[in-house]
Amino acid sequence: MMRRAALLALSLLLVPLGAAHTAAAHVVLRDSSDTLSSVLHINPDDDPIAGQEALMVFDLQASTVKANDSFVSVEIAGPQSNESFEVSAEESGNIPVRYTFQRQGAYTITLTIRTSSQIYTFQHTQYVTRGVSGESAEEQNHPWAEAGFVASISVFAILMVVGLRYRREIHRKSVM
Amino acid sequence: MLEPNKNLPLSHNSRFYILCASFALSIGIASLLRLTIISDQLYLIRLEQIYGVVALIYWYIALILSPLSSAVGKERLRHSLFARRAIGVSAAYFAVLHGSVALFGQLGGLSAIGSLPGRFSFALYAGLFAIIILLIMAATSFDKVVRRMTYPRWKLLHRLVYAAGIAVLIHIWLIGTHAVYTWVQLIVLALLSALFALESWRISGALAHKYPSLSQRDTRVAIAITLWLLLTIIVAAIPGIFTSYHGAHALVLAGGNIL
């Protein structure tokens, strides 16, 4: 009886494991008039691969933009290209866009939504740093990060040295 | 926290080393990611994700130590049990970092919560609830506080960790970006199952101690298995009750405007 119940519980746990997707985090964008927000999901792994298809989903508040009452267009300006096209919004408020970034580099993605009453414009800069090489993104210096990395390694080293020096005392005294 | 007895200098206190190492780890992670990721946005996303995972690892270790010590004997784990408070404080520290990066870095501040989709903001509030509980526990982890509160009250307060655990599971399930991977789900399932099994065994032992009529081995095993099943079913029910934010996008992933 117990074994059956255990198997049932395990099978229940396995139910949600069926669907395998790739991960996508969230970037919150505000439109230029600061009246509407959108959550942007970028697949795969928030980090598109040049030469492979990426999926961008703009998640808008469904009540604000009606699918049948709006004209949606996307412009993607990259290092060597500038493309503009019309896309369709779904009833849920999602605007999915599939696009293949040709080369690595910085791309400016502009989403424009024209409703009967207002125009909303969202802009996002997307760096593509994987896949087909192209113009490498501008190298940035972060002195604080270099200092922070050295400092953290130094702290670990000091802790190890001091910890080893007092290991017997720690072993003897740090007990419940 | 760092004064289990007044004669114990910091250099002899394992908690001091854990807290310093946790602080250095947080700086090291932030620095290394900044040096390797060009995009500011991707940097914040990865930083938030890694801080969250580190917080979970610390929390899991802090949670499992107590039931594990019941199973293998407190004497064997006496050093780990002593260090547990520092591990718990480190979990709270990384959880705060995770929440701060997500809220102020990735999302752009408190005002952004109001404009997020309902399921998304609900998940954020669940995470916030868990962070508050962790902070309360960290703030009350000093010996002086334990003495002032009295141990039974302190213990009762720290039982809130289970409510926080459920809130975190909901938070991760709803908006955890890597919760969609099957291998991640399997690892989490295995780890939670192990934790539940040990916790159930400990509770059944406590019941047997309190009620001698339950002290027969078969009865204790039956109680432990029932509790383990109950806990696993609660976890299994979360996906059924709450549709994942990313799961809701599954249809979008299947279709989309192809260009």
Short mmCIF file of C-alpha atoms in Angstrom, two decimals:
data_model
loop_
_atom_site.label_atom_id
_atom_site.label_comp_id
_atom_site.label_asym_id
_atom_site.label_seq_id
_atom_site.Cartn_x
_atom_site.Cartn_y
_atom_site.Cartn_z
CA MET A 1 0.00 0.00 0.00
CA MET A 2 2.76 2.40 1.02
CA ARG A 3 4.80 1.46 -2.04
CA ARG A 4 1.83 2.18 -4.31
CA ALA A 5 1.27 5.54 -2.66
CA ALA A 6 4.95 6.36 -3.02
CA LEU A 7 4.88 5.48 -6.73
CA LEU A 8 1.74 7.62 -7.19
CA ALA A 9 3.39 10.60 -5.50
CA LEU A 10 6.50 10.22 -7.63
CA SER A 11 4.47 9.97 -10.83
CA LEU A 12 2.60 13.13 -9.82
CA LEU A 13 5.92 14.88 -9.40
CA LEU A 14 7.05 13.79 -12.83
CA VAL A 15 3.98 15.26 -14.58
CA PRO A 16 5.36 18.81 -14.90
CA LEU A 17 8.71 17.50 -16.06
CA GLY A 18 7.39 16.57 -19.49
CA ALA A 19 7.68 19.85 -21.34
CA ALA A 20 11.25 20.90 -21.98
CA HIS A 21 11.83 24.50 -23.04
CA THR A 22 14.85 26.70 -23.13
CA ALA A 23 15.23 29.35 -20.47
CA ALA A 24 14.55 33.05 -20.94
CA ALA A 25 14.83 35.73 -18.28
CA HIS A 26 13.11 39.07 -18.29
CA VAL A 27 14.01 42.59 -19.23
CA VAL A 28 11.51 45.28 -18.30
CA LEU A 29 11.14 48.00 -20.92
CA ARG A 30 9.24 51.28 -20.67
CA ASP A 31 7.88 53.00 -23.73
CA SER A 32 9.23 56.41 -24.71
CA SER A 33 6.24 58.23 -23.17
CA ASP A 34 6.69 56.22 -19.95
CA THR A 35 3.07 55.08 -19.91
CA LEU A 36 3.35 51.42 -20.84
CA SER A 37 5.73 48.67 -19.83
CA SER A 38 6.65 45.42 -21.48
CA VAL A 39 8.58 42.40 -20.26
CA LEU A 40 10.98 41.21 -22.94
CA HIS A 41 12.02 37.56 -23.02
CA ILE A 42 14.91 36.52 -25.18
CA ASN A 43 15.51 32.95 -26.09
CA PRO A 44 17.86 31.06 -25.91
CA ASP A 45 19.14 31.87 -22.42
CA ASP A 46 18.79 35.68 -22.74
CA ASP A 47 21.84 35.52 -24.96
CA PRO A 48 21.10 35.08 -28.70
CA ILE A 49 23.52 33.16 -30.92
CA ALA A 50 24.50 34.84 -34.21
CA GLY A 51 23.50 32.67 -37.15
CA GLN A 52 20.78 30.86 -35.19
CA GLU A 53 17.16 31.82 -34.82
CA ALA A 54 16.29 33.69 -31.61
CA LEU A 55 12.84 34.24 -30.17
CA MET A 56 11.96 37.54 -28.55
CA VAL A 57 8.64 37.84 -26.78
CA PHE A 58 7.34 41.25 -25.72
CA ASP A 59 4.79 40.69 -22.97
CA LEU A 60 2.45 43.69 -22.80
CA GLN A 61 -0.54 44.26 -20.57
CA ALA A 62 -3.32 42.65 -22.58
CA SER A 63 -5.90 45.22 -21.60
CA THR A 64 -3.85 48.09 -23.02
CA VAL A 65 -3.14 46.87 -26.51
CA LYS A 66 -5.84 44.91 -28.32
CA ALA A 67 -4.61 42.50 -30.93
CA ASN A 68 -7.22 43.57 -33.48
CA ASP A 69 -6.90 47.26 -32.76
CA SER A 70 -3.21 47.83 -33.19
CA PHE A 71 -0.49 47.89 -35.79
CA VAL A 72 2.81 46.55 -34.49
CA SER A 73 6.17 46.85 -36.20
CA VAL A 74 9.73 45.99 -35.26
CA GLU A 75 12.93 47.57 -36.45
CA ILE A 76 16.24 45.83 -35.83
CA ALA A 77 19.33 47.90 -36.55
CA GLY A 78 22.57 45.95 -36.43
CA PRO A 79 26.23 46.54 -37.31
CA GLN A 80 25.63 45.85 -41.00
CA SER A 81 21.89 45.70 -41.43
CA ASN A 82 18.73 47.59 -40.73
CA GLU A 83 15.49 45.63 -41.06
CA SER A 84 11.94 46.68 -40.41
CA PHE A 85 8.87 44.48 -40.48
CA GLU A 86 5.32 44.14 -39.29
CA VAL A 87 4.45 41.62 -36.56
CA SER A 88 1.19 40.58 -34.96
CA ALA A 89 0.15 40.86 -31.35
CA GLU A 90 -1.68 37.98 -29.71
CA GLU A 91 -4.89 38.24 -27.70
CA SER A 92 -2.87 37.61 -24.54
CA GLY A 93 -0.81 40.75 -25.15
CA ASN A 94 2.29 38.82 -26.23
CA ILE A 95 4.20 39.95 -29.29
CA PRO A 96 6.47 37.12 -30.40
CA VAL A 97 9.27 37.89 -32.84
CA ARG A 98 11.57 35.29 -34.37
CA TYR A 99 14.75 36.71 -35.80
CA THR A 100 18.20 35.49 -36.80
CA PHE A 101 21.00 37.85 -35.87
CA GLN A 102 23.49 37.46 -38.70
CA ARG A 103 26.67 38.42 -36.85
CA GLN A 104 27.90 39.30 -33.40
CA GLY A 105 27.54 42.93 -32.38
CA ALA A 106 25.17 45.45 -30.84
CA TYR A 107 21.62 45.56 -32.23
CA THR A 108 19.02 48.20 -31.47
CA ILE A 109 15.54 46.70 -31.38
CA THR A 110 12.67 49.16 -31.68
CA LEU A 111 9.10 47.99 -31.18
CA THR A 112 6.39 50.39 -32.28
CA ILE A 113 2.71 49.87 -31.45
CA ARG A 114 0.17 52.11 -33.12
CA THR A 115 -3.30 51.96 -31.60
CA SER A 116 -6.27 54.10 -32.58
CA SER A 117 -5.41 56.55 -29.82
CA GLN A 118 -1.67 56.42 -29.20
CA ILE A 119 1.74 55.33 -30.41
CA TYR A 120 4.03 53.40 -28.06
CA THR A 121 7.71 52.96 -28.82
CA PHE A 122 10.02 50.57 -26.94
CA GLN A 123 13.73 50.45 -27.54
CA HIS A 124 16.24 47.86 -26.39
CA THR A 125 19.92 47.34 -27.16
CA GLN A 126 20.78 43.68 -27.52
CA TYR A 127 24.37 42.51 -27.58
CA VAL A 128 25.02 39.32 -29.52
CA THR A 129 28.29 37.81 -28.34
CA ARG A 130 27.95 34.18 -29.39
CA GLY A 131 27.95 32.47 -32.78
CA VAL A 132 29.10 33.84 -36.13
CA SER A 133 31.78 36.41 -35.40
CA GLY A 134 31.49 39.93 -36.65
CA GLU A 135 32.26 43.28 -35.21
CA SER A 136 33.25 42.54 -31.66
CA ALA A 137 31.47 44.70 -29.16
CA GLU A 138 33.40 47.58 -27.72
CA GLU A 139 35.67 46.39 -24.94
CA GLN A 140 34.79 48.03 -21.65
CA ASN A 141 37.13 48.60 -18.76
CA HIS A 142 35.85 47.94 -15.29
CA PRO A 143 38.68 48.76 -12.87
CA TRP A 144 36.39 48.10 -9.89
CA ALA A 145 35.74 44.57 -11.16
CA GLU A 146 39.45 43.85 -11.57
CA ALA A 147 40.10 45.20 -8.07
CA GLY A 148 37.11 43.31 -6.67
CA PHE A 149 38.22 40.03 -8.21
CA VAL A 150 41.77 40.39 -6.85
CA ALA A 151 40.40 41.42 -3.44
CA SER A 152 38.05 38.43 -3.23
CA ILE A 153 40.82 35.98 -4.18
CA SER A 154 43.08 37.65 -1.59
CA VAL A 155 40.42 37.34 1.12
CA PHE A 156 40.01 33.62 0.32
CA ALA A 157 43.77 33.14 0.49
CA ILE A 158 44.03 34.98 3.82
CA LEU A 159 41.12 33.01 5.26
CA MET A 160 42.75 29.75 4.19
CA VAL A 161 46.10 30.67 5.69
CA VAL A 162 44.60 31.89 8.97
CA GLY A 163 42.14 28.97 9.07
CA LEU A 164 44.94 26.45 8.60
CA ARG A 165 47.01 28.21 11.24
CA TYR A 166 44.17 27.88 13.79
CA ARG A 167 42.63 24.62 12.51
CA ARG A 168 43.13 22.79 15.81
CA GLU A 169 41.49 25.55 17.82
CA ILE A 170 38.62 25.75 15.32
CA HIS A 171 38.17 22.00 15.44
CA ARG A 172 38.20 22.00 19.24
CA LYS A 173 36.11 25.09 19.95
CA SER A 174 33.69 25.61 17.05
CA VAL A 175 31.34 22.85 18.13
CA MET A 176 27.82 22.69 19.48
CA MET B 1 26.11 35.29 15.94
CA LEU B 2 29.86 35.44 16.35
CA GLU B 3 29.93 35.00 20.08
CA PRO B 4 28.93 31.45 21.04
CA ASN B 5 30.95 32.06 24.16
CA LYS B 6 32.79 35.16 25.20
CA ASN B 7 36.17 33.43 25.28
CA LEU B 8 36.07 32.31 21.65
CA PRO B 9 38.17 34.64 19.47
CA LEU B 10 37.12 35.17 15.84
CA SER B 11 40.13 33.25 14.54
CA HIS B 12 38.87 30.16 16.39
CA ASN B 13 35.28 30.57 15.24
CA SER B 14 34.25 28.70 12.08
CA ARG B 15 31.25 31.01 11.66
CA PHE B 16 33.59 33.97 11.15
CA TYR B 17 35.33 32.18 8.28
CA ILE B 18 32.05 31.23 6.62
CA LEU B 19 30.71 34.80 6.79
CA CYS B 20 33.95 36.31 5.44
CA ALA B 21 34.11 33.70 2.67
CA SER B 22 30.48 34.40 1.72
CA PHE B 23 31.18 38.13 1.48
CA ALA B 24 34.29 37.51 -0.63
CA LEU B 25 32.32 35.08 -2.80
CA SER B 26 29.67 37.71 -3.51
CA ILE B 27 32.34 40.23 -4.56
CA GLY B 28 34.16 37.60 -6.60
CA ILE B 29 31.01 36.57 -8.49
CA ALA B 30 30.06 40.19 -9.26
CA SER B 31 33.60 41.04 -10.40
CA LEU B 32 34.14 37.92 -12.52
CA LEU B 33 30.81 38.30 -14.30
CA ARG B 34 31.48 41.99 -14.97
CA LEU B 35 34.85 41.11 -16.49
CA THR B 36 33.40 38.42 -18.76
CA ILE B 37 30.01 39.81 -19.85
CA ILE B 38 29.88 42.85 -22.11
CA SER B 39 26.15 43.57 -22.02
CA ASP B 40 24.98 45.36 -18.87
CA GLN B 41 21.58 43.72 -19.12
CA LEU B 42 22.96 40.20 -19.43
CA TYR B 43 25.39 40.93 -16.60
CA LEU B 44 22.51 41.83 -14.26
CA ILE B 45 20.51 38.78 -15.33
CA ARG B 46 23.39 36.38 -14.70
CA LEU B 47 24.33 38.10 -11.43
CA GLU B 48 20.77 37.85 -10.15
CA GLN B 49 20.53 34.19 -11.22
CA ILE B 50 23.84 33.14 -9.65
CA TYR B 51 23.16 34.99 -6.37
CA GLY B 52 19.79 33.23 -6.25
CA VAL B 53 21.32 29.80 -6.79
CA VAL B 54 24.02 30.42 -4.17
CA ALA B 55 21.33 31.54 -1.68
CA LEU B 56 19.42 28.32 -2.36
CA ILE B 57 22.52 26.16 -1.90
CA TYR B 58 23.29 27.79 1.47
CA TRP B 59 19.66 27.54 2.54
CA TYR B 60 19.43 23.88 1.57
CA ILE B 61 22.57 23.03 3.55
CA ALA B 62 21.24 24.95 6.58
CA LEU B 63 17.90 23.14 6.31
CA ILE B 64 19.21 19.61 5.85
CA LEU B 65 21.77 19.70 8.66
CA SER B 66 19.23 19.41 11.45
CA PRO B 67 17.32 16.34 10.14
CA LEU B 68 20.59 14.81 8.95
CA SER B 69 22.03 15.09 12.46
CA SER B 70 18.95 13.26 13.79
CA ALA B 71 19.60 10.43 11.38
CA VAL B 72 23.37 10.06 11.74
CA GLY B 73 23.85 11.44 15.25
CA LYS B 74 24.51 14.98 16.46
CA GLU B 75 28.04 14.12 17.58
CA ARG B 76 29.15 13.39 14.01
CA LEU B 77 27.85 16.73 12.74
CA ARG B 78 28.70 18.89 15.74
CA HIS B 79 31.01 21.15 13.72
CA SER B 80 28.48 21.57 10.92
CA LEU B 81 25.69 22.24 13.39
CA PHE B 82 27.79 24.94 15.01
CA ALA B 83 28.47 26.50 11.60
CA ARG B 84 24.81 26.30 10.56
CA ARG B 85 23.91 29.78 11.80
CA ALA B 86 26.58 31.36 9.62
CA ILE B 87 25.34 29.28 6.69
CA GLY B 88 21.81 30.55 7.30
CA VAL B 89 22.97 34.17 7.55
CA SER B 90 24.90 33.69 4.29
CA ALA B 91 21.71 32.37 2.68
CA ALA B 92 19.87 35.52 3.80
CA TYR B 93 22.74 37.70 2.54
CA PHE B 94 22.72 36.14 -0.93
CA ALA B 95 18.91 36.21 -1.03
CA VAL B 96 18.99 39.97 -0.34
CA LEU B 97 21.63 40.43 -3.06
CA HIS B 98 19.53 38.36 -5.46
CA GLY B 99 16.41 40.40 -4.72
CA SER B 100 18.24 43.72 -4.89
CA VAL B 101 19.86 42.99 -8.25
CA ALA B 102 16.55 41.73 -9.66
CA LEU B 103 14.49 44.62 -8.36
CA PHE B 104 16.79 47.61 -8.69
CA GLY B 105 19.07 46.40 -11.47
CA GLN B 106 17.07 44.17 -13.76
CA LEU B 107 13.55 45.52 -13.28
CA GLY B 108 14.43 49.15 -12.60
CA GLY B 109 13.04 49.78 -9.11
CA LEU B 110 10.01 49.24 -6.90
CA SER B 111 7.75 51.19 -9.25
CA ALA B 112 8.23 48.50 -11.91
CA ILE B 113 6.34 45.90 -9.86
CA GLY B 114 3.03 47.64 -10.43
CA SER B 115 3.41 47.48 -14.19
CA LEU B 116 4.39 43.83 -14.34
CA PRO B 117 2.00 41.03 -15.35
CA GLY B 118 -0.01 39.64 -12.41
CA ARG B 119 1.67 36.25 -12.23
CA PHE B 120 5.08 37.89 -12.40
CA SER B 121 4.42 40.34 -9.57
CA PHE B 122 2.82 37.58 -7.43
CA ALA B 123 6.04 35.56 -7.81
CA LEU B 124 8.07 38.61 -6.79
CA TYR B 125 5.96 39.08 -3.65
CA ALA B 126 6.43 35.38 -2.78
CA GLY B 127 10.19 35.87 -3.10
CA LEU B 128 10.04 39.05 -1.04
CA PHE B 129 8.13 37.20 1.70
CA ALA B 130 10.84 34.54 1.80
CA ILE B 131 13.59 37.16 2.01
CA ILE B 132 11.84 38.90 4.92
CA ILE B 133 11.58 35.57 6.78
CA LEU B 134 15.25 34.83 6.12
CA LEU B 135 16.20 38.29 7.38
CA ILE B 136 14.14 37.82 10.55
CA MET B 137 15.89 34.51 11.12
CA ALA B 138 19.31 36.03 10.47
CA ALA B 139 18.55 38.93 12.83
CA THR B 140 17.51 36.52 15.60
CA SER B 141 20.44 34.15 15.18
CA PHE B 142 22.54 35.78 17.91
CA ASP B 143 22.93 33.95 21.20
CA LYS B 144 21.82 37.03 23.12
CA VAL B 145 18.55 37.15 21.15
CA VAL B 146 17.98 33.43 21.68
CA ARG B 147 18.46 33.86 25.42
CA ARG B 148 16.16 36.89 25.55
CA MET B 149 13.43 35.24 23.49
CA THR B 150 13.80 31.88 25.28
CA TYR B 151 14.64 28.83 23.21
CA PRO B 152 11.06 27.48 22.66
CA ARG B 153 9.86 30.85 21.29
CA TRP B 154 12.97 31.21 19.14
CA LYS B 155 12.45 27.70 17.80
CA LEU B 156 8.82 28.50 17.04
CA LEU B 157 9.84 31.65 15.16
CA HIS B 158 12.37 29.70 13.14
CA ARG B 159 9.66 27.26 12.06
CA LEU B 160 8.67 30.07 9.69
CA VAL B 161 11.45 28.76 7.49
CA TYR B 162 9.01 26.16 6.16
CA ALA B 163 6.54 28.86 5.08
CA ALA B 164 9.42 30.69 3.44
CA GLY B 165 10.43 27.44 1.75
CA ILE B 166 6.98 27.06 0.18
CA ALA B 167 7.07 30.72 -0.93
CA VAL B 168 10.46 30.17 -2.55
CA LEU B 169 9.25 27.06 -4.36
CA ILE B 170 6.31 29.06 -5.75
CA HIS B 171 8.66 31.94 -6.67
CA ILE B 172 11.08 29.64 -8.50
CA TRP B 173 8.36 27.68 -10.22
CA LEU B 174 6.58 30.81 -11.45
CA ILE B 175 9.50 32.89 -12.73
CA GLY B 176 12.64 30.81 -12.29
CA THR B 177 14.13 30.98 -15.75
CA HIS B 178 15.96 27.68 -15.51
CA ALA B 179 13.08 25.86 -13.81
CA VAL B 180 11.89 24.98 -17.32
CA TYR B 181 14.83 22.62 -17.85
CA THR B 182 14.03 18.98 -17.14
CA TRP B 183 17.47 18.30 -15.65
CA VAL B 184 17.00 21.20 -13.21
CA GLN B 185 13.60 19.88 -12.21
CA LEU B 186 15.02 16.40 -11.64
CA ILE B 187 17.87 17.69 -9.46
CA VAL B 188 15.47 19.83 -7.39
CA LEU B 189 13.10 16.88 -7.06
CA ALA B 190 15.88 14.59 -5.85
CA LEU B 191 17.22 17.15 -3.37
CA LEU B 192 13.78 17.99 -1.97
CA SER B 193 12.88 14.33 -1.73
CA ALA B 194 16.03 13.65 0.28
CA LEU B 195 15.27 16.60 2.56
CA PHE B 196 11.66 15.49 3.06
CA ALA B 197 12.71 11.92 3.80
CA LEU B 198 15.16 13.02 6.49
CA GLU B 199 12.73 15.57 7.95
CA SER B 200 9.93 12.98 8.05
CA TRP B 201 12.20 10.53 9.83
CA ARG B 202 13.11 13.18 12.40
CA ILE B 203 9.47 14.16 13.02
CA SER B 204 8.43 10.52 13.39
CA GLY B 205 11.22 10.11 15.95
CA ALA B 206 10.03 13.14 17.88
CA LEU B 207 6.46 11.79 17.86
CA ALA B 208 7.64 8.38 19.03
CA HIS B 209 9.53 10.07 21.85
CA LYS B 210 6.47 12.07 22.91
CA TYR B 211 3.94 9.27 22.45
CA PRO B 212 5.45 5.91 23.47
CA SER B 213 2.58 4.06 21.78
CA LEU B 214 4.07 5.18 18.43
CA SER B 215 7.57 4.03 19.26
CA GLN B 216 7.35 0.65 17.49
CA ARG B 217 9.68 0.63 14.51
CA ASP B 218 6.96 -0.28 11.96
CA THR B 219 4.72 2.52 13.24
CA ARG B 220 7.56 5.02 13.07
CA VAL B 221 8.44 3.96 9.51
CA ALA B 222 4.77 4.24 8.48
CA ILE B 223 4.53 7.77 9.95
CA ALA B 224 7.75 8.81 8.22
CA ILE B 225 6.62 7.48 4.83
CA THR B 226 3.19 9.14 5.20
CA LEU B 227 4.79 12.47 6.04
CA TRP B 228 7.27 12.12 3.18
CA LEU B 229 4.40 11.43 0.78
CA LEU B 230 2.41 14.36 2.13
CA LEU B 231 5.31 16.77 1.65
CA THR B 232 6.13 15.49 -1.83
CA ILE B 233 2.46 15.77 -2.84
CA ILE B 234 2.41 19.41 -1.62
CA VAL B 235 5.42 20.13 -3.81
CA ALA B 236 3.91 18.16 -6.69
CA ALA B 237 0.74 20.22 -6.39
CA ILE B 238 2.51 23.54 -6.97
CA PRO B 239 2.72 23.18 -10.79
CA GLY B 240 -0.95 22.19 -10.84
CA ILE B 241 -2.05 25.19 -8.79
CA PHE B 242 0.23 27.80 -10.31
CA THR B 243 0.87 28.01 -14.04
CA SER B 244 4.47 28.98 -14.59
CA TYR B 245 5.02 32.38 -16.19
CA HIS B 246 7.26 30.77 -18.76
CA GLY B 247 4.89 27.85 -19.16
CA ALA B 248 2.23 30.36 -20.16
CA HIS B 249 4.54 31.36 -23.00
CA ALA B 250 4.79 27.79 -24.26
CA LEU B 251 2.28 28.50 -27.00
CA VAL B 252 4.27 31.53 -28.02
CA LEU B 253 7.41 29.43 -28.17
CA ALA B 254 5.63 27.01 -30.45
CA GLY B 255 4.48 29.75 -32.83
CA GLY B 256 5.70 33.29 -33.20
CA ASN B 257 6.35 35.71 -36.03
CA ILE B 258 9.03 34.04 -38.09
CA LEU B 259 11.36 36.40 -39.94
#
